[in-house]
XYZ file of C-alpha atoms in Angstrom:
411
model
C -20.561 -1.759 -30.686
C -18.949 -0.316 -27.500
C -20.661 -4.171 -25.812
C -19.139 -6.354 -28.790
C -15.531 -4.523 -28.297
C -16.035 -5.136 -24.918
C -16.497 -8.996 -25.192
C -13.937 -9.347 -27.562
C -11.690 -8.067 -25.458
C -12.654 -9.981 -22.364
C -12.077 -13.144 -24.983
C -8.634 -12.144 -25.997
C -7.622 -11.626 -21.908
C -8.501 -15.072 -21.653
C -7.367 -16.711 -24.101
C -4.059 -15.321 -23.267
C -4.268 -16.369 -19.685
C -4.619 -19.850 -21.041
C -2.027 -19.632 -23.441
C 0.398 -18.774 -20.965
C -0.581 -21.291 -18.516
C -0.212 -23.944 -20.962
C 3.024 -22.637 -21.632
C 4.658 -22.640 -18.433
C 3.006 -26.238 -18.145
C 4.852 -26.770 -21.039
C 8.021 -25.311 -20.209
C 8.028 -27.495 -16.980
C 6.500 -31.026 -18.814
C 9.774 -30.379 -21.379
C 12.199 -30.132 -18.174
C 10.644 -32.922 -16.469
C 11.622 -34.968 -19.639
C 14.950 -33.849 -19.925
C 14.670 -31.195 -22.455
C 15.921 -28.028 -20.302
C 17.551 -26.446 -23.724
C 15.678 -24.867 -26.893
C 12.136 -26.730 -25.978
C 11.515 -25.133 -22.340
C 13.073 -22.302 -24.078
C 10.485 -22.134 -27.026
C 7.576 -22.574 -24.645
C 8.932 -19.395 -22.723
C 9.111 -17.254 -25.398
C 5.794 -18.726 -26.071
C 4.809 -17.414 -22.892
C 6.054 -14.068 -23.604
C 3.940 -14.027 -26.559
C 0.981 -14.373 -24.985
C 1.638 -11.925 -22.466
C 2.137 -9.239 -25.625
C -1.055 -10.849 -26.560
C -2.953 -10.019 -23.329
C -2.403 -6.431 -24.558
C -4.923 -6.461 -26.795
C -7.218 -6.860 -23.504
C -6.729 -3.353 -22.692
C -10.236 -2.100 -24.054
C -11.900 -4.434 -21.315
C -11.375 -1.902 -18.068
C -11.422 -4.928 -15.538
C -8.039 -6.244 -17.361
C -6.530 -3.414 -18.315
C -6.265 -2.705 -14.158
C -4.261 -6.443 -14.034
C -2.324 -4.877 -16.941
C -1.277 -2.156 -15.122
C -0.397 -3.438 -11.818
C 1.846 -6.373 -13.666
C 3.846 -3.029 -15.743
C 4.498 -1.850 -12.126
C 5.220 -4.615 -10.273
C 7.699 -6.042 -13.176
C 9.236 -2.354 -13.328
C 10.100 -3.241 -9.683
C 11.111 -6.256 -9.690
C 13.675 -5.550 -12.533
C 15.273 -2.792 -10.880
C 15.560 -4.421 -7.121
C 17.374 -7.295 -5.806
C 16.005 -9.766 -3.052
C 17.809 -10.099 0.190
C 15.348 -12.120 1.645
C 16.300 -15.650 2.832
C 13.887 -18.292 1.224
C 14.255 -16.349 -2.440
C 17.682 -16.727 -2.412
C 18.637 -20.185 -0.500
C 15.636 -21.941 -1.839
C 13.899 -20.459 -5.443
C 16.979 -18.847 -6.692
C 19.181 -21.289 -5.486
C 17.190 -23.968 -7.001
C 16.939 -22.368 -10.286
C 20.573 -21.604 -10.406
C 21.445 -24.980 -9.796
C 18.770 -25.667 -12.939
C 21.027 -23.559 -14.849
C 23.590 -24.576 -14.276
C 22.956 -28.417 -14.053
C 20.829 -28.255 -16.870
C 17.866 -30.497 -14.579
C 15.112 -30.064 -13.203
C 15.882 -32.945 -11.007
C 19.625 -31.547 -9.575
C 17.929 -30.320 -6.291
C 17.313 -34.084 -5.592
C 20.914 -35.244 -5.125
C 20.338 -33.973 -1.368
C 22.868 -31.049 -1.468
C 22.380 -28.380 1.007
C 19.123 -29.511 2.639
C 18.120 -25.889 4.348
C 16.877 -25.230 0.777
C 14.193 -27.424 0.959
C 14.949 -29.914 -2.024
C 11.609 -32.060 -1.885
C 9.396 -28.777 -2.758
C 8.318 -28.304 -6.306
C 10.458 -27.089 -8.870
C 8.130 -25.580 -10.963
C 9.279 -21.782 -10.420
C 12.626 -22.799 -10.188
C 13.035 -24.470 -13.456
C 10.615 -21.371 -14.949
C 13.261 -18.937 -13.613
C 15.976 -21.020 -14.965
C 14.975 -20.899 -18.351
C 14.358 -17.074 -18.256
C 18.214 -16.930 -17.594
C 19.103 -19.616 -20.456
C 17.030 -17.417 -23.171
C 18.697 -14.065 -21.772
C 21.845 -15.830 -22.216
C 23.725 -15.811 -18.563
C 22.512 -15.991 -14.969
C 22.190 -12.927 -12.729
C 19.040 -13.073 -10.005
C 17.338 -9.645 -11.901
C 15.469 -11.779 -14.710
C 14.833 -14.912 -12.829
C 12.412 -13.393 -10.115
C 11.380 -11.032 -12.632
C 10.250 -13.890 -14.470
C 8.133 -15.057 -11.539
C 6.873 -12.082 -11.393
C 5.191 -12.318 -14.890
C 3.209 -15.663 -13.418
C 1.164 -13.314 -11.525
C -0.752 -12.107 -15.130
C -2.657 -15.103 -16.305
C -4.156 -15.779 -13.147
C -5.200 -12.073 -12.633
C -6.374 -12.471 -15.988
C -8.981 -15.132 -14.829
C -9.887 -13.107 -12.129
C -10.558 -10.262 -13.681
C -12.622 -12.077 -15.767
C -14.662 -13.169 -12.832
C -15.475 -9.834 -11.805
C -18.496 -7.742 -13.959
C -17.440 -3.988 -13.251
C -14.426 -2.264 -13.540
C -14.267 -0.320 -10.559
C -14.566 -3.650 -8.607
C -10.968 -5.145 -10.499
C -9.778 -1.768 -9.564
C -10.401 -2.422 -5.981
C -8.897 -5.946 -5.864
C -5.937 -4.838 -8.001
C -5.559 -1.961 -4.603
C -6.371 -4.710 -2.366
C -3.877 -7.441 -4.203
C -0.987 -4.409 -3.679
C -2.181 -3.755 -0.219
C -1.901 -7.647 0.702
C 0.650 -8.543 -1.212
C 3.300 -5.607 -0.946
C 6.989 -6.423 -1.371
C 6.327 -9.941 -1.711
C 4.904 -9.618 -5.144
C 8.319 -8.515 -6.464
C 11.013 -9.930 -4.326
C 11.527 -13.743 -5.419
C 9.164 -15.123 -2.108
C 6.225 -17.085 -3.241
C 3.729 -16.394 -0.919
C 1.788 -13.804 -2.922
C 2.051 -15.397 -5.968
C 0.177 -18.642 -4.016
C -2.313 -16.337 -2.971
C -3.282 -15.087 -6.456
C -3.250 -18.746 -8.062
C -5.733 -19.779 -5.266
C -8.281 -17.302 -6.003
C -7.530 -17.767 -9.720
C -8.458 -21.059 -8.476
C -11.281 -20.433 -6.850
C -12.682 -17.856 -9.490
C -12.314 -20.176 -12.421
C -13.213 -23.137 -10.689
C -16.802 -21.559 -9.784
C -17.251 -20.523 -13.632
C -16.751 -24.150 -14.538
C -19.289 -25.443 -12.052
C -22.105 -23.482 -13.305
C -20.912 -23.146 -17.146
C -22.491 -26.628 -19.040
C -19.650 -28.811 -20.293
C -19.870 -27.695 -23.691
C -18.660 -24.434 -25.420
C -17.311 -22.164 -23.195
C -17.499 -24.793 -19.994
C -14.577 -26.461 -21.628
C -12.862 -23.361 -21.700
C -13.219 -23.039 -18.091
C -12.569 -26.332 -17.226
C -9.373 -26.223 -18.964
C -8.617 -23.172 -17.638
C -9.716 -24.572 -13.662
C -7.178 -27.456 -14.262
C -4.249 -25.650 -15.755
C -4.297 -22.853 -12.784
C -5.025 -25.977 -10.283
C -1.600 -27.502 -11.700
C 0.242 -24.447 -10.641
C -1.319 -24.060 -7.926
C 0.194 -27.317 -6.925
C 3.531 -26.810 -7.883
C 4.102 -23.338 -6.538
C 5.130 -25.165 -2.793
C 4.074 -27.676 -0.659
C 1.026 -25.598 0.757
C -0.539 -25.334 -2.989
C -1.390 -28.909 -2.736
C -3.638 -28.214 0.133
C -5.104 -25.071 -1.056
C -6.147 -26.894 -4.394
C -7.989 -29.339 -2.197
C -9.578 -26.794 -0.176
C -10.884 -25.011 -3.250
C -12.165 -28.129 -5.198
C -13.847 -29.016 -2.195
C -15.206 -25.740 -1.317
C -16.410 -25.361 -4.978
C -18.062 -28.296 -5.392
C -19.655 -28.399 -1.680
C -20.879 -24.668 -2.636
C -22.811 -25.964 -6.081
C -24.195 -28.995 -4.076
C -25.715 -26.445 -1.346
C -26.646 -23.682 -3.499
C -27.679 -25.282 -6.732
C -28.663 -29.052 -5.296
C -26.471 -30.664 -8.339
C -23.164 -32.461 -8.674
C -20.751 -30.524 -10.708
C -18.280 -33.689 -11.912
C -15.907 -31.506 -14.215
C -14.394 -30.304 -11.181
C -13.332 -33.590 -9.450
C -12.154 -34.402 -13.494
C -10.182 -31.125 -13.856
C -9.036 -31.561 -10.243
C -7.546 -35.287 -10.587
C -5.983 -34.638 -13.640
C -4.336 -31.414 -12.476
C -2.678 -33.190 -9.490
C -0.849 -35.693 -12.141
C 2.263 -32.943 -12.392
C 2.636 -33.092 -8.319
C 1.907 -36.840 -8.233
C 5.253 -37.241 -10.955
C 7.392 -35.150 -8.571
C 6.560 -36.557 -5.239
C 7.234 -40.094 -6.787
C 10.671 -38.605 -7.776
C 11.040 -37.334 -3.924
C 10.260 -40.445 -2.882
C 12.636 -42.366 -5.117
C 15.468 -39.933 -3.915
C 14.452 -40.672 -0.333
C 13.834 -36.963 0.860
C 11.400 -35.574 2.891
C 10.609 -32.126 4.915
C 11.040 -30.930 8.160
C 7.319 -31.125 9.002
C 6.626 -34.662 7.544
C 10.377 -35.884 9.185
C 8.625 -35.184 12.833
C 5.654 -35.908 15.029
C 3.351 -33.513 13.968
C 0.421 -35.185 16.234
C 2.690 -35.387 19.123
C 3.690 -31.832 18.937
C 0.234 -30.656 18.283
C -1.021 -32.593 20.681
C 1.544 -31.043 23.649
C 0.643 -27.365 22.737
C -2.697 -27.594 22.174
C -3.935 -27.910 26.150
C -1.976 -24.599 26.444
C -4.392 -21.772 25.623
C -1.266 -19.306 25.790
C 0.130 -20.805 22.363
C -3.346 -21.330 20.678
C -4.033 -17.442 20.955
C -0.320 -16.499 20.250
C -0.952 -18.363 16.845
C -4.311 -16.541 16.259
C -2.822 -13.015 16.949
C -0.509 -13.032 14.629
C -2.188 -15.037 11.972
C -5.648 -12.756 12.508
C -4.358 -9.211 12.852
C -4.719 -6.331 10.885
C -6.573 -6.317 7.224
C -8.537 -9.599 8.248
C -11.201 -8.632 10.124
C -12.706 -6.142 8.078
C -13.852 -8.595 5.155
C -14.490 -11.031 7.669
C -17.049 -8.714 9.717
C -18.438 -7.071 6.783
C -19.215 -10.988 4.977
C -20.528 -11.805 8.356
C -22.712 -8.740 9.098
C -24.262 -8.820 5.640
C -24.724 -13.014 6.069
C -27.895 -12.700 3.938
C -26.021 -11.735 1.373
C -22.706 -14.083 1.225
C -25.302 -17.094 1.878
C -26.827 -15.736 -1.607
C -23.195 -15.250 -3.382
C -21.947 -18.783 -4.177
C -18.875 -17.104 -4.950
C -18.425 -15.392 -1.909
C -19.499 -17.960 0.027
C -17.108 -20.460 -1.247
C -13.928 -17.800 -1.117
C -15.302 -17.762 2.622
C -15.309 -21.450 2.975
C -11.436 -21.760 1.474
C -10.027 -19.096 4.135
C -11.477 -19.958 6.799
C -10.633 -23.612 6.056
C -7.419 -22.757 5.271
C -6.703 -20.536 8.345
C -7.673 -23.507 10.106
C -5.191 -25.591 8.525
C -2.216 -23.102 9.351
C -3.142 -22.698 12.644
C -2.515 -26.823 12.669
C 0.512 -26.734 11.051
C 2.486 -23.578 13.449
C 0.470 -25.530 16.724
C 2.336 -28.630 15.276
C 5.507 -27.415 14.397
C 8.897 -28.802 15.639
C 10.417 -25.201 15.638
C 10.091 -22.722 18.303
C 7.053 -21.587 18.209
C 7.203 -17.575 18.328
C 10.741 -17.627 16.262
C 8.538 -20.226 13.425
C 5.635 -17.040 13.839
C 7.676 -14.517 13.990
C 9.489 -15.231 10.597
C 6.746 -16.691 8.604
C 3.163 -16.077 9.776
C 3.118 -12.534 7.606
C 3.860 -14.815 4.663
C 1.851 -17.312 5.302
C -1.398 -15.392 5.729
C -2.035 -14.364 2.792
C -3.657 -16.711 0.835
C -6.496 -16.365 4.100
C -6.294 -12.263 3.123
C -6.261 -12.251 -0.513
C -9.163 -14.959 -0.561
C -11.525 -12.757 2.175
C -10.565 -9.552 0.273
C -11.813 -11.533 -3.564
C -15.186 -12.763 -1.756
C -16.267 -9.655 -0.104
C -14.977 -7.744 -3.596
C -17.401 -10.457 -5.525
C -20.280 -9.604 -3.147
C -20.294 -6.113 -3.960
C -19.779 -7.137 -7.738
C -23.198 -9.098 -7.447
C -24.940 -6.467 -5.217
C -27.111 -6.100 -8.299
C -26.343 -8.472 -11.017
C -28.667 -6.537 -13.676
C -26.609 -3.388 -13.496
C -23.559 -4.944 -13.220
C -23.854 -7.012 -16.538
C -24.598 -3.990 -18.536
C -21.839 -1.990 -16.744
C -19.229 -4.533 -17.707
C -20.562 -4.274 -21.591
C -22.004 -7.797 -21.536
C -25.506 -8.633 -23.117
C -28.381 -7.545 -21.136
C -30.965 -10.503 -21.787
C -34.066 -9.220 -20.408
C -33.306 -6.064 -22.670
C -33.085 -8.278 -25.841
């Protein structure tokens, strides 16, 4: 009995999780066509719906930890403002000007361009809408409302994991990466936890069959992937790293082609694809793509002084101990595709961002100094899930009966 609660449970976590992804697709498809009024409005209260419906997960232990930390983290991001630059001249200004406006597409007209008006306005236009259906815009609601993004893809996560104790130690470790930046309007953390939702639900679809269930994860793989893309510009290149990473892991570990990623991956970008082609009609670009990337990379790179300036502040701190532990214990990674792959993405993406600050037209330690922290923590969050999943899988038997599912050798 106490297995079949269990399992329903788990099923009623995710299908919320889906539900509310598909509505805040929704919400932004309906802005994207014009409809900013009662239909984005409907899909948000939608979304709210499901979130009261994620309650009923709270028998499963794994979710009922993502429960908790989303109570706490919306109970502090309701009763705190954000000072911090890039919430309030970029996502809060954006959304306002959604608001106001009444389009997802005001932030194209090339007004004020230090808030970055080609990046995505898929938060924007979410926190806009939270202000239409309270009825007047303050900048409480709004970034509470991104806040609330955070659940469906912890959700998945959850999901991922087979004990309880384990979700209880990522939910510590997503509160020990994430701090402040989980409630104060930046989107950093909330980039981080849509990239392992990612990564998490894109491994369950390569080894579910496409039938049953696999379509479940498939769908749910694509609809994460979407957001992924449409947090900020870096999504786009996390999504990448993770298909890649999560089909290159099935190829090596399991010797077979799984082709519902590539699928769910293509059809996720089609959002991002729309948007850029709107960029491009409205002839904006960014600060990185506006200069000579190659050149500058190219100047600083003979200069070990910068490359190892750029490496201390991206690698300090919480990094190295799932790094060393993941590469002490290689055995056991190489026999966690999971881990493995959430190995493959950081380190891949680490390598990206140490491209991107060697290449930047900015000062260098000013560019570090005010974003690296940030910028990290997809790398952190990712190491922290694959160690976290290696410990899950330490010994699969045990941990399938611990997280109430069916014990097959047993039956």
């Amino acid at each position: 009995m106490s297995a079949l609660s269990s399992s329903t449970a788990t099923d009623a976590g995710a299908g919320a999780a889906l539900g509310m992804l598909a509505g805040v697709l929704a919400c932004y498809a309906f802005a994207a066509l014009g409809w900013v009024g009662l239909p984005a409005q409907a899909a948000f209260i939608a979304v709210l719906g499901c979130a009261a419906w994620a309650l009923s997960a709270l028998r499963d232990a794994r979710a009922a930890w993502m429960l908790g930390v989303i109570g706490v983290l919306l109970v502090l991001a309701l009763g705190s403002p954000s000072d911090g630059w890039d919430p309030r001249s970029i996502w809060l200004f954006h959304a306002r000007r959604i608001f106001l406006d009444g389009s997802l597409y005001t932030q194209l007209d090339g007004y004020a361009p230090f808030s970055h008006n080609d990046y995505p306005a898929l938060v924007p236009v979410w926190m806009a809408t939270a202000a239409k259906v309270v009825g007047h815009w303050n900048e409480i609601f709004p970034k509470a409302a991104a806040t609330l993004l955070l659940l469906p893809a912890l959700l998945l996560i959850a999901r991922s994991l087979r004990t309880w104790w384990v979700a209880g130690l990522f939910a510590v470790a997503l509160l020990k990466v994430g701090g402040s930046y989980l409630v104060d309007g930046y989107m950093d953390a909330l980039l981080a936890v849509y990239a392992v939702a990612a990564l998490a639900a894109g491994m369950r679809a390569a080894r579910a069959p496409v039938s049953g269930s696999g379509w479940f994860d498939l769908a749910a793989y694509a609809a994460v992937s979407a957001i992924l893309c449409l947090i900020k510009n870096e999504g786009v290149v996390l999504a990448v790293i993770v298909a890649v990473g999560v089909v290159a892991v099935t190829l090596l570990r399991e010797r077979r082609m799984a082709w519902g990623i590539p699928a769910a991956f293509a059809l996720s970008l089609l959002p991002l694809l729309a948007w850029k082609l709107a960029v491009s009609a409205a002839h904006l670009s960014n600060d990185l793509a506006a200069s000579d990337l190659s050149g500058q990379l190219m100047a600083r790179l003979p200069d070990l002084a910068q490359s190892m300036l750029i490496v201390q502040k991206l690698l300090r701190g919480i990094f190295w101990v799932p790094l060393a532990l993941m590469l002490v214990l290689w055995s056991r990674t190489w026999r966690t595709p999971v881990a493995l792959a959430g190995l493959g993405v950081a380190v891949a993406y680490a390598c990206v961002l140490y491209a991107v600050y060697l290449g930047t037209p900015h000062d260098l330690e000013w560019h570090l100094a005010t974003s690296a922290r940030r910028t990290v923590l997809p790398v952190l969050l990712l190491l922290m899930y694959a160690l976290l999943v290696m410990v899950d899988q330490w010994n699969p038997a045990a941990s399938r009966v611990a997280a109430g599912e069916r014990n097959e050798q047993g039956s």
